[in-house]
PDB file of C-alpha atoms in Angstrom:
ATOM      1  CA  UNK A   1      56.500 -38.822  21.402  1.00 61.00           C
ATOM      2  CA  UNK A   2      53.268 -38.402  23.185  1.00 68.00           C
ATOM      3  CA  UNK A   3      52.330 -36.881  26.462  1.00 75.00           C
ATOM      4  CA  UNK A   4      49.243 -37.126  28.428  1.00 80.00           C
ATOM      5  CA  UNK A   5      47.865 -33.991  30.254  1.00 83.00           C
ATOM      6  CA  UNK A   6      47.269 -34.797  33.763  1.00 83.00           C
ATOM      7  CA  UNK A   7      43.492 -35.372  34.374  1.00 86.00           C
ATOM      8  CA  UNK A   8      43.157 -32.382  36.876  1.00 78.00           C
ATOM      9  CA  UNK A   9      44.486 -30.022  34.043  1.00 79.00           C
ATOM     10  CA  UNK A  10      42.097 -31.043  31.289  1.00 85.00           C
ATOM     11  CA  UNK A  11      39.488 -28.416  30.472  1.00 94.00           C
ATOM     12  CA  UNK A  12      41.943 -25.828  31.546  1.00 97.00           C
ATOM     13  CA  UNK A  13      42.368 -22.186  30.567  1.00 98.00           C
ATOM     14  CA  UNK A  14      45.743 -22.244  28.940  1.00 98.00           C
ATOM     15  CA  UNK A  15      48.321 -19.274  28.108  1.00 98.00           C
ATOM     16  CA  UNK A  16      51.476 -20.065  26.313  1.00 97.00           C
ATOM     17  CA  UNK A  17      53.901 -16.970  26.663  1.00 93.00           C
ATOM     18  CA  UNK A  18      57.220 -15.841  27.825  1.00 94.00           C
ATOM     19  CA  UNK A  19      56.612 -13.979  31.202  1.00 96.00           C
ATOM     20  CA  UNK A  20      57.465 -10.506  30.098  1.00 96.00           C
ATOM     21  CA  UNK A  21      55.393  -7.281  31.118  1.00 96.00           C
ATOM     22  CA  UNK A  22      53.970  -6.916  27.557  1.00 97.00           C
ATOM     23  CA  UNK A  23      52.571 -10.412  27.829  1.00 97.00           C
ATOM     24  CA  UNK A  24      50.105  -9.224  30.529  1.00 97.00           C
ATOM     25  CA  UNK A  25      50.298 -12.235  32.679  1.00 98.00           C
ATOM     26  CA  UNK A  26      49.758 -10.400  35.895  1.00 97.00           C
ATOM     27  CA  UNK A  27      46.183  -9.022  34.765  1.00 98.00           C
ATOM     28  CA  UNK A  28      45.216 -12.481  33.494  1.00 98.00           C
ATOM     29  CA  UNK A  29      45.934 -13.883  36.894  1.00 98.00           C
ATOM     30  CA  UNK A  30      43.877 -10.985  38.525  1.00 98.00           C
ATOM     31  CA  UNK A  31      41.104 -11.922  36.011  1.00 98.00           C
ATOM     32  CA  UNK A  32      41.174 -15.482  36.790  1.00 98.00           C
ATOM     33  CA  UNK A  33      40.997 -14.676  40.535  1.00 98.00           C
ATOM     34  CA  UNK A  34      37.663 -12.978  39.881  1.00 98.00           C
ATOM     35  CA  UNK A  35      36.072 -16.087  38.495  1.00 98.00           C
ATOM     36  CA  UNK A  36      33.624 -17.932  40.781  1.00 98.00           C
ATOM     37  CA  UNK A  37      35.276 -20.607  42.886  1.00 97.00           C
ATOM     38  CA  UNK A  38      33.404 -23.520  41.074  1.00 97.00           C
ATOM     39  CA  UNK A  39      34.607 -22.298  37.744  1.00 97.00           C
ATOM     40  CA  UNK A  40      38.051 -22.284  38.877  1.00 97.00           C
ATOM     41  CA  UNK A  41      37.833 -25.677  40.354  1.00 96.00           C
ATOM     42  CA  UNK A  42      36.784 -27.146  37.042  1.00 96.00           C
ATOM     43  CA  UNK A  43      38.916 -25.045  35.000  1.00 97.00           C
ATOM     44  CA  UNK A  44      42.598 -24.464  36.203  1.00 97.00           C
ATOM     45  CA  UNK A  45      44.668 -21.760  34.806  1.00 98.00           C
ATOM     46  CA  UNK A  46      47.889 -23.317  33.222  1.00 97.00           C
ATOM     47  CA  UNK A  47      50.681 -20.804  32.387  1.00 98.00           C
ATOM     48  CA  UNK A  48      53.463 -22.242  30.078  1.00 97.00           C
ATOM     49  CA  UNK A  49      56.421 -20.187  29.324  1.00 95.00           C
ATOM     50  CA  UNK A  50      59.902 -19.151  30.419  1.00 95.00           C
ATOM     51  CA  UNK A  51      60.481 -16.329  32.747  1.00 93.00           C
ATOM     52  CA  UNK A  52      61.624 -13.366  30.598  1.00 94.00           C
ATOM     53  CA  UNK A  53      62.126 -11.054  33.656  1.00 93.00           C
ATOM     54  CA  UNK A  54      58.488 -10.116  34.682  1.00 96.00           C
ATOM     55  CA  UNK A  55      58.985 -10.355  38.472  1.00 96.00           C
ATOM     56  CA  UNK A  56      55.555  -8.995  38.968  1.00 96.00           C
ATOM     57  CA  UNK A  57      53.937 -11.968  37.222  1.00 97.00           C
ATOM     58  CA  UNK A  58      55.930 -14.253  39.031  1.00 97.00           C
ATOM     59  CA  UNK A  59      54.894 -12.674  42.343  1.00 97.00           C
ATOM     60  CA  UNK A  60      51.288 -12.810  41.258  1.00 97.00           C
ATOM     61  CA  UNK A  61      51.725 -16.465  40.486  1.00 97.00           C
ATOM     62  CA  UNK A  62      53.188 -17.213  43.888  1.00 97.00           C
ATOM     63  CA  UNK A  63      50.693 -15.162  45.767  1.00 98.00           C
ATOM     64  CA  UNK A  64      47.738 -16.714  43.898  1.00 98.00           C
ATOM     65  CA  UNK A  65      49.028 -20.245  44.671  1.00 97.00           C
ATOM     66  CA  UNK A  66      49.716 -19.483  48.173  1.00 97.00           C
ATOM     67  CA  UNK A  67      46.138 -18.026  48.373  1.00 97.00           C
ATOM     68  CA  UNK A  68      44.906 -21.525  47.073  1.00 97.00           C
ATOM     69  CA  UNK A  69      44.115 -20.659  43.420  1.00 97.00           C
ATOM     70  CA  UNK A  70      44.123 -23.511  40.932  1.00 97.00           C
ATOM     71  CA  UNK A  71      47.048 -21.865  38.969  1.00 97.00           C
ATOM     72  CA  UNK A  72      49.818 -24.032  37.520  1.00 96.00           C
ATOM     73  CA  UNK A  73      53.011 -22.480  36.219  1.00 97.00           C
ATOM     74  CA  UNK A  74      55.344 -24.845  33.740  1.00 95.00           C
ATOM     75  CA  UNK A  75      58.410 -22.653  33.170  1.00 92.00           C
ATOM     76  CA  UNK A  76      59.482 -25.090  30.523  1.00 89.00           C
ATOM     77  CA  UNK A  77      57.455 -27.285  28.330  1.00 91.00           C
ATOM     78  CA  UNK A  78      58.530 -29.151  25.225  1.00 92.00           C
ATOM     79  CA  UNK A  79      56.475 -28.587  22.026  1.00 91.00           C
ATOM     80  CA  UNK A  80      54.864 -31.836  22.518  1.00 92.00           C
ATOM     81  CA  UNK A  81      53.865 -31.006  26.094  1.00 93.00           C
ATOM     82  CA  UNK A  82      52.837 -27.473  25.211  1.00 94.00           C
ATOM     83  CA  UNK A  83      50.684 -28.935  22.249  1.00 94.00           C
ATOM     84  CA  UNK A  84      49.038 -31.437  24.559  1.00 94.00           C
ATOM     85  CA  UNK A  85      48.000 -28.901  27.056  1.00 95.00           C
ATOM     86  CA  UNK A  86      46.690 -26.828  24.246  1.00 95.00           C
ATOM     87  CA  UNK A  87      44.754 -29.639  22.760  1.00 95.00           C
ATOM     88  CA  UNK A  88      43.108 -30.503  26.035  1.00 95.00           C
ATOM     89  CA  UNK A  89      42.361 -26.890  26.989  1.00 97.00           C
ATOM     90  CA  UNK A  90      38.843 -25.514  27.302  1.00 97.00           C
ATOM     91  CA  UNK A  91      40.109 -21.969  26.347  1.00 98.00           C
ATOM     92  CA  UNK A  92      43.381 -20.630  25.042  1.00 98.00           C
ATOM     93  CA  UNK A  93      43.928 -17.116  26.324  1.00 98.00           C
ATOM     94  CA  UNK A  94      46.358 -14.596  24.968  1.00 98.00           C
ATOM     95  CA  UNK A  95      46.275 -11.264  27.069  1.00 98.00           C
ATOM     96  CA  UNK A  96      49.169  -9.517  25.531  1.00 97.00           C
ATOM     97  CA  UNK A  97      49.250  -5.864  25.305  1.00 97.00           C
ATOM     98  CA  UNK A  98      51.110  -5.716  21.964  1.00 94.00           C
ATOM     99  CA  UNK A  99      52.524  -8.321  19.499  1.00 95.00           C
ATOM    100  CA  UNK A 100      54.232  -8.481  16.281  1.00 92.00           C
ATOM    101  CA  UNK A 101      52.328 -11.440  15.008  1.00 92.00           C
ATOM    102  CA  UNK A 102      50.646 -14.065  17.450  1.00 92.00           C
ATOM    103  CA  UNK A 103      51.649 -17.482  16.254  1.00 93.00           C
ATOM    104  CA  UNK A 104      49.953 -19.079  19.438  1.00 95.00           C
ATOM    105  CA  UNK A 105      46.529 -18.031  18.001  1.00 96.00           C
ATOM    106  CA  UNK A 106      47.211 -20.156  14.872  1.00 95.00           C
ATOM    107  CA  UNK A 107      48.370 -23.116  16.959  1.00 95.00           C
ATOM    108  CA  UNK A 108      45.215 -22.892  19.088  1.00 96.00           C
ATOM    109  CA  UNK A 109      43.116 -22.818  15.910  1.00 96.00           C
ATOM    110  CA  UNK A 110      44.812 -25.668  14.405  1.00 94.00           C
ATOM    111  CA  UNK A 111      43.914 -27.961  17.355  1.00 95.00           C
ATOM    112  CA  UNK A 112      40.445 -26.628  17.669  1.00 96.00           C
ATOM    113  CA  UNK A 113      40.634 -24.732  21.077  1.00 97.00           C
ATOM    114  CA  UNK A 114      38.456 -21.685  21.605  1.00 98.00           C
ATOM    115  CA  UNK A 115      40.346 -18.495  21.704  1.00 98.00           C
ATOM    116  CA  UNK A 116      40.056 -15.436  24.038  1.00 98.00           C
ATOM    117  CA  UNK A 117      42.584 -12.685  23.196  1.00 98.00           C
ATOM    118  CA  UNK A 118      43.362  -8.937  23.547  1.00 98.00           C
ATOM    119  CA  UNK A 119      41.591  -6.571  21.360  1.00 98.00           C
ATOM    120  CA  UNK A 120      44.742  -5.455  19.440  1.00 98.00           C
ATOM    121  CA  UNK A 121      44.847  -4.864  15.692  1.00 97.00           C
ATOM    122  CA  UNK A 122      47.373  -7.690  14.876  1.00 96.00           C
ATOM    123  CA  UNK A 123      45.180 -10.424  16.706  1.00 97.00           C
ATOM    124  CA  UNK A 124      42.230  -9.228  14.372  1.00 97.00           C
ATOM    125  CA  UNK A 125      44.298  -9.527  11.399  1.00 95.00           C
ATOM    126  CA  UNK A 126      45.636 -12.903  12.348  1.00 95.00           C
ATOM    127  CA  UNK A 127      42.521 -14.664  13.776  1.00 97.00           C
ATOM    128  CA  UNK A 128      39.620 -12.377  12.571  1.00 97.00           C
ATOM    129  CA  UNK A 129      36.236 -13.751  13.805  1.00 97.00           C
ATOM    130  CA  UNK A 130      38.038 -16.814  15.229  1.00 97.00           C
ATOM    131  CA  UNK A 131      38.298 -15.267  18.938  1.00 98.00           C
ATOM    132  CA  UNK A 132      36.411 -13.512  21.614  1.00 98.00           C
ATOM    133  CA  UNK A 133      38.280 -10.288  22.257  1.00 98.00           C
ATOM    134  CA  UNK A 134      38.764  -8.169  25.329  1.00 98.00           C
ATOM    135  CA  UNK A 135      40.602  -5.081  26.540  1.00 98.00           C
ATOM    136  CA  UNK A 136      43.903  -6.243  27.766  1.00 98.00           C
ATOM    137  CA  UNK A 137      43.834  -3.441  30.485  1.00 97.00           C
ATOM    138  CA  UNK A 138      40.442  -4.502  31.857  1.00 98.00           C
ATOM    139  CA  UNK A 139      40.445  -7.516  34.283  1.00 98.00           C
ATOM    140  CA  UNK A 140      36.988  -7.300  34.824  1.00 98.00           C
ATOM    141  CA  UNK A 141      36.389  -7.750  31.096  1.00 98.00           C
ATOM    142  CA  UNK A 142      38.885 -10.421  30.778  1.00 98.00           C
ATOM    143  CA  UNK A 143      37.062 -12.364  33.505  1.00 98.00           C
ATOM    144  CA  UNK A 144      33.786 -12.123  31.874  1.00 98.00           C
ATOM    145  CA  UNK A 145      35.212 -13.158  28.486  1.00 98.00           C
ATOM    146  CA  UNK A 146      36.793 -16.145  30.102  1.00 98.00           C
ATOM    147  CA  UNK A 147      33.323 -16.822  31.995  1.00 98.00           C
ATOM    148  CA  UNK A 148      31.419 -16.550  28.938  1.00 97.00           C
ATOM    149  CA  UNK A 149      33.601 -18.858  26.793  1.00 97.00           C
ATOM    150  CA  UNK A 150      33.762 -21.522  29.500  1.00 97.00           C
ATOM    151  CA  UNK A 151      30.013 -21.696  30.039  1.00 97.00           C
ATOM    152  CA  UNK A 152      28.846 -21.245  26.421  1.00 97.00           C
ATOM    153  CA  UNK A 153      29.707 -24.258  24.300  1.00 97.00           C
ATOM    154  CA  UNK A 154      27.762 -22.783  21.307  1.00 97.00           C
ATOM    155  CA  UNK A 155      29.976 -19.714  21.532  1.00 98.00           C
ATOM    156  CA  UNK A 156      33.214 -21.969  21.587  1.00 97.00           C
ATOM    157  CA  UNK A 157      31.994 -23.821  18.614  1.00 97.00           C
ATOM    158  CA  UNK A 158      31.266 -20.860  16.657  1.00 97.00           C
ATOM    159  CA  UNK A 159      34.663 -19.087  17.266  1.00 97.00           C
ATOM    160  CA  UNK A 160      36.505 -22.393  16.572  1.00 97.00           C
ATOM    161  CA  UNK A 161      34.785 -22.861  13.162  1.00 97.00           C
ATOM    162  CA  UNK A 162      35.689 -18.999  12.412  1.00 97.00           C
ATOM    163  CA  UNK A 163      39.312 -19.739  13.393  1.00 96.00           C
ATOM    164  CA  UNK A 164      39.575 -22.803  11.439  1.00 93.00           C
ATOM    165  CA  UNK A 165      38.465 -20.861   8.247  1.00 93.00           C
ATOM    166  CA  UNK A 166      41.049 -18.011   9.105  1.00 93.00           C
ATOM    167  CA  UNK A 167      43.814 -20.640   9.393  1.00 89.00           C
ATOM    168  CA  UNK A 168      43.226 -21.570   5.760  1.00 86.00           C
ATOM    169  CA  UNK A 169      44.614 -18.189   5.021  1.00 85.00           C
ATOM    170  CA  UNK A 170      48.091 -19.230   6.345  1.00 81.00           C
ATOM    171  CA  UNK A 171      48.125 -22.548   4.139  1.00 68.00           C
ATOM    172  CA  UNK A 172      51.508 -23.280   2.425  1.00 64.00           C
ATOM    173  CA  UNK A 173      49.675 -23.477  -0.865  1.00 65.00           C
ATOM    174  CA  UNK A 174      48.482 -20.010  -0.336  1.00 59.00           C
ATOM    175  CA  UNK A 175      51.820 -18.690   0.799  1.00 55.00           C
ATOM    176  CA  UNK A 176      53.460 -20.243  -2.051  1.00 57.00           C
ATOM    177  CA  UNK A 177      50.890 -18.648  -4.574  1.00 59.00           C
ATOM    178  CA  UNK A 178      51.417 -15.201  -2.761  1.00 57.00           C
ATOM    179  CA  UNK A 179      55.192 -15.484  -3.057  1.00 54.00           C
ATOM    180  CA  UNK A 180      55.041 -16.498  -6.763  1.00 63.00           C
ATOM    181  CA  UNK A 181      52.874 -13.467  -7.380  1.00 65.00           C
ATOM    182  CA  UNK A 182      55.512 -11.220  -5.669  1.00 63.00           C
ATOM    183  CA  UNK A 183      58.417 -12.430  -7.779  1.00 66.00           C
ATOM    184  CA  UNK A 184      56.645 -12.260 -11.180  1.00 60.00           C
TER     185      UNK A 184
END
């Protein structure tokens, strides 16, 4: 199956997460609201993920949309639809306060989308130099990071190349080799 992302959503800032407080969606919305109007017109914020009980994030989405912000929330998207949005995104943003791994970082790297994410240890381990990092508690820093990535093609290319190199660490051949070494 294929899916075509609506033209108005291409070049978006995309975040794929279940809405739970640790995913930090409310701060992402606050940061997005700080971006210049023309930036937001050209780069909608597309949030994809089920509601996991974060009423604060849902209220922030509703308030922002009521205020005319260019924010779109898909509470459900098939893997095909989510991947299509990720492939057409200008930036993938992962503002989580803590994570066990961060598979979405690898998914963004696999399709060549520039990554902005929280400056937490596991994200450095997973994606290395393949992202621009920000403090998840600092909405101004999140905003500046997004603004820099959206406006600097050279920066986006640099980190996507680094992310692609980091992605090689997770190849099936490498994992099989590592597992074999452990069992010998």
